Amino acid sequence: MTSPDRLNDPLAHYDTCDLVKLALAHPPAFEPGADWRCSNTGYLLAGMLVEQVTGYPYGDEIRHRIVGPLGLRKTSVPVAAMEIRGPYARGYARPGKDAPLKDITALNPTVAGPSGAMISSGADFNRFLGAFLRGKLLVPTQLHEMMRTRPTGDPGGGAYGLGLESHPLPCGGLAWGHDGGIPDYRPRAPPRPRAGRPRPW
């Protein structure tokens, strides 16, 4: 389900600082270290930090450090563009429990900002995860830290680290990745077995 406000005005522009202020206006869900929760606010802050440290927009850094080096030709960081280039699937959202689906393919991605304003193909998504989990983007100590997980309470045994989720596979080992989405789209890559290595999903 998607916020009715976003559906009523899907082309509205959102400022990252304003989104962070909106989140910080609410009390913390729990004391630090007492529980876990995936929070888009953390990714918004990470994007702001990237821009402060590098002096460049976070989208430029993603293109320079990840999209270009990995040859992800079907991946883009539109930032504020509301058009999808090339063939694409249409996106639908339900404004209420029993409401009909609404086509909101044309959506201003600033509603997600650094937490998910990207467009990619399934093949590029798998290429990125494979390279990432094989240590092509981070030094081993950084990747290891991201893979230190804690149980999420998921009946299937899922666990969460720093931006990475793990799920046990029926054949043994773990599938690694992170699902996510922006209103009307939700990607998830399938498991790809790799003997002796973490498995992206």
PDB file of C-alpha atoms in Angstrom:
ATOM      1  CA  MET A   1       0.000   0.000   0.000  1.00  0.00           C
ATOM      2  CA  THR A   2       1.200   3.503  -0.764  1.00  0.00           C
ATOM      3  CA  SER A   3       0.493   6.807   0.958  1.00  0.00           C
ATOM      4  CA  PRO A   4      -2.593   8.458  -0.626  1.00  0.00           C
ATOM      5  CA  ASP A   5      -0.713  11.774  -0.638  1.00  0.00           C
ATOM      6  CA  ARG A   6       1.925  10.313  -2.937  1.00  0.00           C
ATOM      7  CA  LEU A   7      -0.726   8.858  -5.206  1.00  0.00           C
ATOM      8  CA  ASN A   8      -2.676  12.097  -5.426  1.00  0.00           C
ATOM      9  CA  ASP A   9       0.432  14.059  -6.391  1.00  0.00           C
ATOM     10  CA  PRO A  10       2.997  11.547  -7.726  1.00  0.00           C
ATOM     11  CA  LEU A  11       5.000  14.272  -9.485  1.00  0.00           C
ATOM     12  CA  ALA A  12       5.625  16.276  -6.307  1.00  0.00           C
ATOM     13  CA  HIS A  13       9.265  17.111  -5.566  1.00  0.00           C
ATOM     14  CA  TYR A  14      10.717  16.094  -2.182  1.00  0.00           C
ATOM     15  CA  ASP A  15      13.858  17.590  -0.671  1.00  0.00           C
ATOM     16  CA  THR A  16      16.100  15.074   1.097  1.00  0.00           C
ATOM     17  CA  CYS A  17      16.650  17.389   4.071  1.00  0.00           C
ATOM     18  CA  ASP A  18      12.896  17.826   4.472  1.00  0.00           C
ATOM     19  CA  LEU A  19      12.386  14.042   4.440  1.00  0.00           C
ATOM     20  CA  VAL A  20      15.014  13.631   7.174  1.00  0.00           C
ATOM     21  CA  LYS A  21      13.417  16.398   9.245  1.00  0.00           C
ATOM     22  CA  LEU A  22      10.049  14.662   8.873  1.00  0.00           C
ATOM     23  CA  ALA A  23      11.533  11.418  10.178  1.00  0.00           C
ATOM     24  CA  LEU A  24      13.363  13.079  13.070  1.00  0.00           C
ATOM     25  CA  ALA A  25      10.137  14.754  14.191  1.00  0.00           C
ATOM     26  CA  HIS A  26       9.008  11.317  15.413  1.00  0.00           C
ATOM     27  CA  PRO A  27      10.336   9.695  18.598  1.00  0.00           C
ATOM     28  CA  PRO A  28      12.819   6.806  18.228  1.00  0.00           C
ATOM     29  CA  ALA A  29      11.207   3.390  17.813  1.00  0.00           C
ATOM     30  CA  PHE A  30      13.644   1.896  20.374  1.00  0.00           C
ATOM     31  CA  GLU A  31      16.863   2.589  22.241  1.00  0.00           C
ATOM     32  CA  PRO A  32      20.095   2.193  20.225  1.00  0.00           C
ATOM     33  CA  GLY A  33      21.160  -1.453  20.182  1.00  0.00           C
ATOM     34  CA  ALA A  34      17.870  -2.703  21.614  1.00  0.00           C
ATOM     35  CA  ASP A  35      16.329  -3.825  18.329  1.00  0.00           C
ATOM     36  CA  TRP A  36      16.749  -3.511  14.570  1.00  0.00           C
ATOM     37  CA  ARG A  37      14.785  -1.946  11.768  1.00  0.00           C
ATOM     38  CA  CYS A  38      15.516  -1.155   8.132  1.00  0.00           C
ATOM     39  CA  SER A  39      15.047   2.595   7.801  1.00  0.00           C
ATOM     40  CA  ASN A  40      15.044   4.655   4.631  1.00  0.00           C
ATOM     41  CA  THR A  41      16.094   7.614   6.753  1.00  0.00           C
ATOM     42  CA  GLY A  42      19.486   5.969   7.229  1.00  0.00           C
ATOM     43  CA  TYR A  43      19.972   5.811   3.459  1.00  0.00           C
ATOM     44  CA  LEU A  44      18.908   9.435   3.081  1.00  0.00           C
ATOM     45  CA  LEU A  45      21.556  10.401   5.631  1.00  0.00           C
ATOM     46  CA  ALA A  46      24.135   8.219   3.864  1.00  0.00           C
ATOM     47  CA  GLY A  47      23.409  10.009   0.586  1.00  0.00           C
ATOM     48  CA  MET A  48      23.794  13.396   2.269  1.00  0.00           C
ATOM     49  CA  LEU A  49      27.070  12.243   3.823  1.00  0.00           C
ATOM     50  CA  VAL A  50      28.388  11.109   0.412  1.00  0.00           C
ATOM     51  CA  GLU A  51      27.663  14.549  -0.995  1.00  0.00           C
ATOM     52  CA  GLN A  52      29.320  16.329   1.921  1.00  0.00           C
ATOM     53  CA  VAL A  53      32.470  14.179   1.759  1.00  0.00           C
ATOM     54  CA  THR A  54      32.919  14.088  -2.025  1.00  0.00           C
ATOM     55  CA  GLY A  55      31.424  17.424  -3.025  1.00  0.00           C
ATOM     56  CA  TYR A  56      29.393  15.692  -5.755  1.00  0.00           C
ATOM     57  CA  PRO A  57      25.741  14.573  -5.975  1.00  0.00           C
ATOM     58  CA  TYR A  58      25.254  11.021  -4.729  1.00  0.00           C
ATOM     59  CA  GLY A  59      23.952   9.979  -8.171  1.00  0.00           C
ATOM     60  CA  ASP A  60      27.226  11.062  -9.791  1.00  0.00           C
ATOM     61  CA  GLU A  61      29.186   9.020  -7.260  1.00  0.00           C
ATOM     62  CA  ILE A  62      27.051   5.931  -7.905  1.00  0.00           C
ATOM     63  CA  ARG A  63      27.580   6.288 -11.643  1.00  0.00           C
ATOM     64  CA  HIS A  64      31.329   6.885 -11.238  1.00  0.00           C
ATOM     65  CA  ARG A  65      32.051   4.166  -8.665  1.00  0.00           C
ATOM     66  CA  ILE A  66      29.517   1.442  -9.515  1.00  0.00           C
ATOM     67  CA  VAL A  67      27.467   1.829 -12.699  1.00  0.00           C
ATOM     68  CA  GLY A  68      30.411   2.669 -14.974  1.00  0.00           C
ATOM     69  CA  PRO A  69      33.027   0.218 -13.649  1.00  0.00           C
ATOM     70  CA  LEU A  70      30.574  -2.708 -13.659  1.00  0.00           C
ATOM     71  CA  GLY A  71      29.201  -1.884 -17.103  1.00  0.00           C
ATOM     72  CA  LEU A  72      25.603  -1.612 -15.898  1.00  0.00           C
ATOM     73  CA  ARG A  73      24.184  -0.295 -19.161  1.00  0.00           C
ATOM     74  CA  LYS A  74      20.534  -0.610 -18.115  1.00  0.00           C
ATOM     75  CA  THR A  75      20.990   1.143 -14.764  1.00  0.00           C
ATOM     76  CA  SER A  76      20.473   4.827 -14.069  1.00  0.00           C
ATOM     77  CA  VAL A  77      20.093   7.216 -11.154  1.00  0.00           C
ATOM     78  CA  PRO A  78      17.389   9.597 -12.390  1.00  0.00           C
ATOM     79  CA  VAL A  79      17.421  11.746  -9.206  1.00  0.00           C
ATOM     80  CA  ALA A  80      14.452  13.897 -10.250  1.00  0.00           C
ATOM     81  CA  ALA A  81      13.621  12.709 -13.792  1.00  0.00           C
ATOM     82  CA  MET A  82      10.097  11.315 -14.147  1.00  0.00           C
ATOM     83  CA  GLU A  83      10.536   9.405 -17.398  1.00  0.00           C
ATOM     84  CA  ILE A  84      11.896   5.887 -17.846  1.00  0.00           C
ATOM     85  CA  ARG A  85      14.062   5.493 -20.929  1.00  0.00           C
ATOM     86  CA  GLY A  86      13.602   2.424 -23.112  1.00  0.00           C
ATOM     87  CA  PRO A  87      11.117  -0.451 -22.638  1.00  0.00           C
ATOM     88  CA  TYR A  88       9.728  -0.818 -19.116  1.00  0.00           C
ATOM     89  CA  ALA A  89       6.971  -2.421 -17.091  1.00  0.00           C
ATOM     90  CA  ARG A  90       4.227  -0.127 -15.843  1.00  0.00           C
ATOM     91  CA  GLY A  91       3.929   0.397 -12.100  1.00  0.00           C
ATOM     92  CA  TYR A  92       0.744   0.208 -10.078  1.00  0.00           C
ATOM     93  CA  ALA A  93      -0.111   1.002  -6.463  1.00  0.00           C
ATOM     94  CA  ARG A  94      -3.184   0.535  -4.306  1.00  0.00           C
ATOM     95  CA  PRO A  95      -4.190   3.689  -2.399  1.00  0.00           C
ATOM     96  CA  GLY A  96      -6.242   1.731   0.149  1.00  0.00           C
ATOM     97  CA  LYS A  97      -6.990  -1.820   1.251  1.00  0.00           C
ATOM     98  CA  ASP A  98      -9.963  -2.325  -1.080  1.00  0.00           C
ATOM     99  CA  ALA A  99      -9.206   0.459  -3.552  1.00  0.00           C
ATOM    100  CA  PRO A 100      -8.553  -0.305  -7.233  1.00  0.00           C
ATOM    101  CA  LEU A 101      -4.999  -0.241  -8.526  1.00  0.00           C
ATOM    102  CA  LYS A 102      -3.754   3.091  -9.822  1.00  0.00           C
ATOM    103  CA  ASP A 103      -1.111   3.500 -12.521  1.00  0.00           C
ATOM    104  CA  ILE A 104       1.631   5.735 -11.107  1.00  0.00           C
ATOM    105  CA  THR A 105       4.405   4.840 -13.532  1.00  0.00           C
ATOM    106  CA  ALA A 106       5.143   8.571 -13.826  1.00  0.00           C
ATOM    107  CA  LEU A 107       6.513   9.234 -10.335  1.00  0.00           C
ATOM    108  CA  ASN A 108       8.997  11.815  -9.108  1.00  0.00           C
ATOM    109  CA  PRO A 109      11.822   9.659  -7.626  1.00  0.00           C
ATOM    110  CA  THR A 110      12.775  12.341  -5.089  1.00  0.00           C
ATOM    111  CA  VAL A 111      10.198  10.650  -2.832  1.00  0.00           C
ATOM    112  CA  ALA A 112      12.923   8.011  -2.308  1.00  0.00           C
ATOM    113  CA  GLY A 113      16.076  10.025  -2.993  1.00  0.00           C
ATOM    114  CA  PRO A 114      19.276   8.216  -1.933  1.00  0.00           C
ATOM    115  CA  SER A 115      17.192   5.419  -0.398  1.00  0.00           C
ATOM    116  CA  GLY A 116      16.049   4.038  -3.742  1.00  0.00           C
ATOM    117  CA  ALA A 117      15.740   6.442  -6.675  1.00  0.00           C
ATOM    118  CA  MET A 118      17.320   4.092  -9.211  1.00  0.00           C
ATOM    119  CA  ILE A 119      16.204   2.228 -12.320  1.00  0.00           C
ATOM    120  CA  SER A 120      17.793  -1.060 -13.355  1.00  0.00           C
ATOM    121  CA  SER A 121      17.209  -4.333 -15.190  1.00  0.00           C
ATOM    122  CA  GLY A 122      17.182  -7.797 -13.647  1.00  0.00           C
ATOM    123  CA  ALA A 123      20.446  -8.672 -15.404  1.00  0.00           C
ATOM    124  CA  ASP A 124      22.184  -5.542 -14.118  1.00  0.00           C
ATOM    125  CA  PHE A 125      20.812  -6.166 -10.631  1.00  0.00           C
ATOM    126  CA  ASN A 126      22.322  -9.670 -10.608  1.00  0.00           C
ATOM    127  CA  ARG A 127      25.629  -8.411 -12.028  1.00  0.00           C
ATOM    128  CA  PHE A 128      25.858  -5.786  -9.293  1.00  0.00           C
ATOM    129  CA  LEU A 129      25.091  -8.268  -6.489  1.00  0.00           C
ATOM    130  CA  GLY A 130      27.560 -10.810  -7.851  1.00  0.00           C
ATOM    131  CA  ALA A 131      30.358  -8.249  -8.060  1.00  0.00           C
ATOM    132  CA  PHE A 132      29.490  -6.770  -4.677  1.00  0.00           C
ATOM    133  CA  LEU A 133      29.485 -10.099  -2.835  1.00  0.00           C
ATOM    134  CA  ARG A 134      32.746 -11.157  -4.477  1.00  0.00           C
ATOM    135  CA  GLY A 135      34.479  -8.114  -3.052  1.00  0.00           C
ATOM    136  CA  LYS A 136      34.762  -6.104  -6.267  1.00  0.00           C
ATOM    137  CA  LEU A 137      33.423  -2.907  -4.685  1.00  0.00           C
ATOM    138  CA  LEU A 138      34.529  -2.978  -1.039  1.00  0.00           C
ATOM    139  CA  VAL A 139      37.612  -4.119   0.838  1.00  0.00           C
ATOM    140  CA  PRO A 140      37.092  -7.424   2.731  1.00  0.00           C
ATOM    141  CA  THR A 141      36.789  -5.815   6.180  1.00  0.00           C
ATOM    142  CA  GLN A 142      34.002  -3.501   5.005  1.00  0.00           C
ATOM    143  CA  LEU A 143      32.067  -6.311   3.322  1.00  0.00           C
ATOM    144  CA  HIS A 144      32.501  -8.519   6.392  1.00  0.00           C
ATOM    145  CA  GLU A 145      31.090  -5.765   8.605  1.00  0.00           C
ATOM    146  CA  MET A 146      28.044  -5.431   6.353  1.00  0.00           C
ATOM    147  CA  MET A 147      27.464  -9.188   6.619  1.00  0.00           C
ATOM    148  CA  ARG A 148      27.384  -9.218  10.438  1.00  0.00           C
ATOM    149  CA  THR A 149      23.671  -9.874  10.843  1.00  0.00           C
ATOM    150  CA  ARG A 150      21.080 -10.187  13.554  1.00  0.00           C
ATOM    151  CA  PRO A 151      17.820 -12.196  13.345  1.00  0.00           C
ATOM    152  CA  THR A 152      14.794 -10.271  12.140  1.00  0.00           C
ATOM    153  CA  GLY A 153      12.161 -12.609  13.537  1.00  0.00           C
ATOM    154  CA  ASP A 154      11.309 -13.762  10.031  1.00  0.00           C
ATOM    155  CA  PRO A 155       9.864 -17.322  10.132  1.00  0.00           C
ATOM    156  CA  GLY A 156      12.179 -18.272   7.268  1.00  0.00           C
ATOM    157  CA  GLY A 157      15.289 -17.425   9.289  1.00  0.00           C
ATOM    158  CA  GLY A 158      16.089 -14.090   7.661  1.00  0.00           C
ATOM    159  CA  ALA A 159      18.740 -11.877   9.205  1.00  0.00           C
ATOM    160  CA  TYR A 160      19.786  -8.269   8.601  1.00  0.00           C
ATOM    161  CA  GLY A 161      23.173  -6.565   8.543  1.00  0.00           C
ATOM    162  CA  LEU A 162      24.284  -3.166   7.270  1.00  0.00           C
ATOM    163  CA  GLY A 163      22.159  -2.895   4.158  1.00  0.00           C
ATOM    164  CA  LEU A 164      22.318  -6.640   3.484  1.00  0.00           C
ATOM    165  CA  GLU A 165      19.807  -9.384   4.202  1.00  0.00           C
ATOM    166  CA  SER A 166      20.562 -13.102   4.432  1.00  0.00           C
ATOM    167  CA  HIS A 167      18.116 -15.965   4.006  1.00  0.00           C
ATOM    168  CA  PRO A 168      18.926 -19.664   4.463  1.00  0.00           C
ATOM    169  CA  LEU A 169      18.496 -21.790   1.350  1.00  0.00           C
ATOM    170  CA  PRO A 170      16.862 -25.263   1.387  1.00  0.00           C
ATOM    171  CA  CYS A 171      20.022 -26.715  -0.177  1.00  0.00           C
ATOM    172  CA  GLY A 172      22.266 -25.144   2.477  1.00  0.00           C
ATOM    173  CA  GLY A 173      24.155 -21.874   2.624  1.00  0.00           C
ATOM    174  CA  LEU A 174      22.742 -18.395   2.482  1.00  0.00           C
ATOM    175  CA  ALA A 175      21.218 -16.167  -0.155  1.00  0.00           C
ATOM    176  CA  TRP A 176      22.377 -12.566   0.222  1.00  0.00           C
ATOM    177  CA  GLY A 177      20.840  -9.406  -1.115  1.00  0.00           C
ATOM    178  CA  HIS A 178      18.324  -6.732  -0.321  1.00  0.00           C
ATOM    179  CA  ASP A 179      14.884  -6.240  -1.728  1.00  0.00           C
ATOM    180  CA  GLY A 180      13.393  -2.798  -1.855  1.00  0.00           C
ATOM    181  CA  GLY A 181      11.207  -0.590  -3.904  1.00  0.00           C
ATOM    182  CA  ILE A 182       9.753   2.728  -4.741  1.00  0.00           C
ATOM    183  CA  PRO A 183       5.981   3.227  -4.833  1.00  0.00           C
ATOM    184  CA  ASP A 184       4.641   0.956  -7.610  1.00  0.00           C
ATOM    185  CA  TYR A 185       7.838  -1.083  -8.154  1.00  0.00           C
ATOM    186  CA  ARG A 186       9.505  -3.729  -5.980  1.00  0.00           C
ATOM    187  CA  PRO A 187      12.533  -5.669  -7.253  1.00  0.00           C
ATOM    188  CA  ARG A 188      13.893  -8.917  -5.906  1.00  0.00           C
ATOM    189  CA  ALA A 189      16.597 -10.980  -7.567  1.00  0.00           C
ATOM    190  CA  PRO A 190      16.285 -14.805  -7.435  1.00  0.00           C
ATOM    191  CA  PRO A 191      18.859 -17.002  -5.642  1.00  0.00           C
ATOM    192  CA  ARG A 192      21.903 -17.944  -7.706  1.00  0.00           C
ATOM    193  CA  PRO A 193      23.814 -20.873  -6.166  1.00  0.00           C
ATOM    194  CA  ARG A 194      27.586 -20.452  -6.044  1.00  0.00           C
ATOM    195  CA  ALA A 195      29.488 -23.224  -4.346  1.00  0.00           C
ATOM    196  CA  GLY A 196      31.569 -21.984  -1.449  1.00  0.00           C
ATOM    197  CA  ARG A 197      30.563 -18.342  -1.903  1.00  0.00           C
ATOM    198  CA  PRO A 198      27.788 -16.097  -0.629  1.00  0.00           C
ATOM    199  CA  ARG A 199      24.773 -16.304  -2.912  1.00  0.00           C
ATOM    200  CA  PRO A 200      23.064 -13.157  -4.169  1.00  0.00           C
ATOM    201  CA  TRP A 201      19.285 -13.183  -4.398  1.00  0.00           C
TER     202      TRP A 201
END
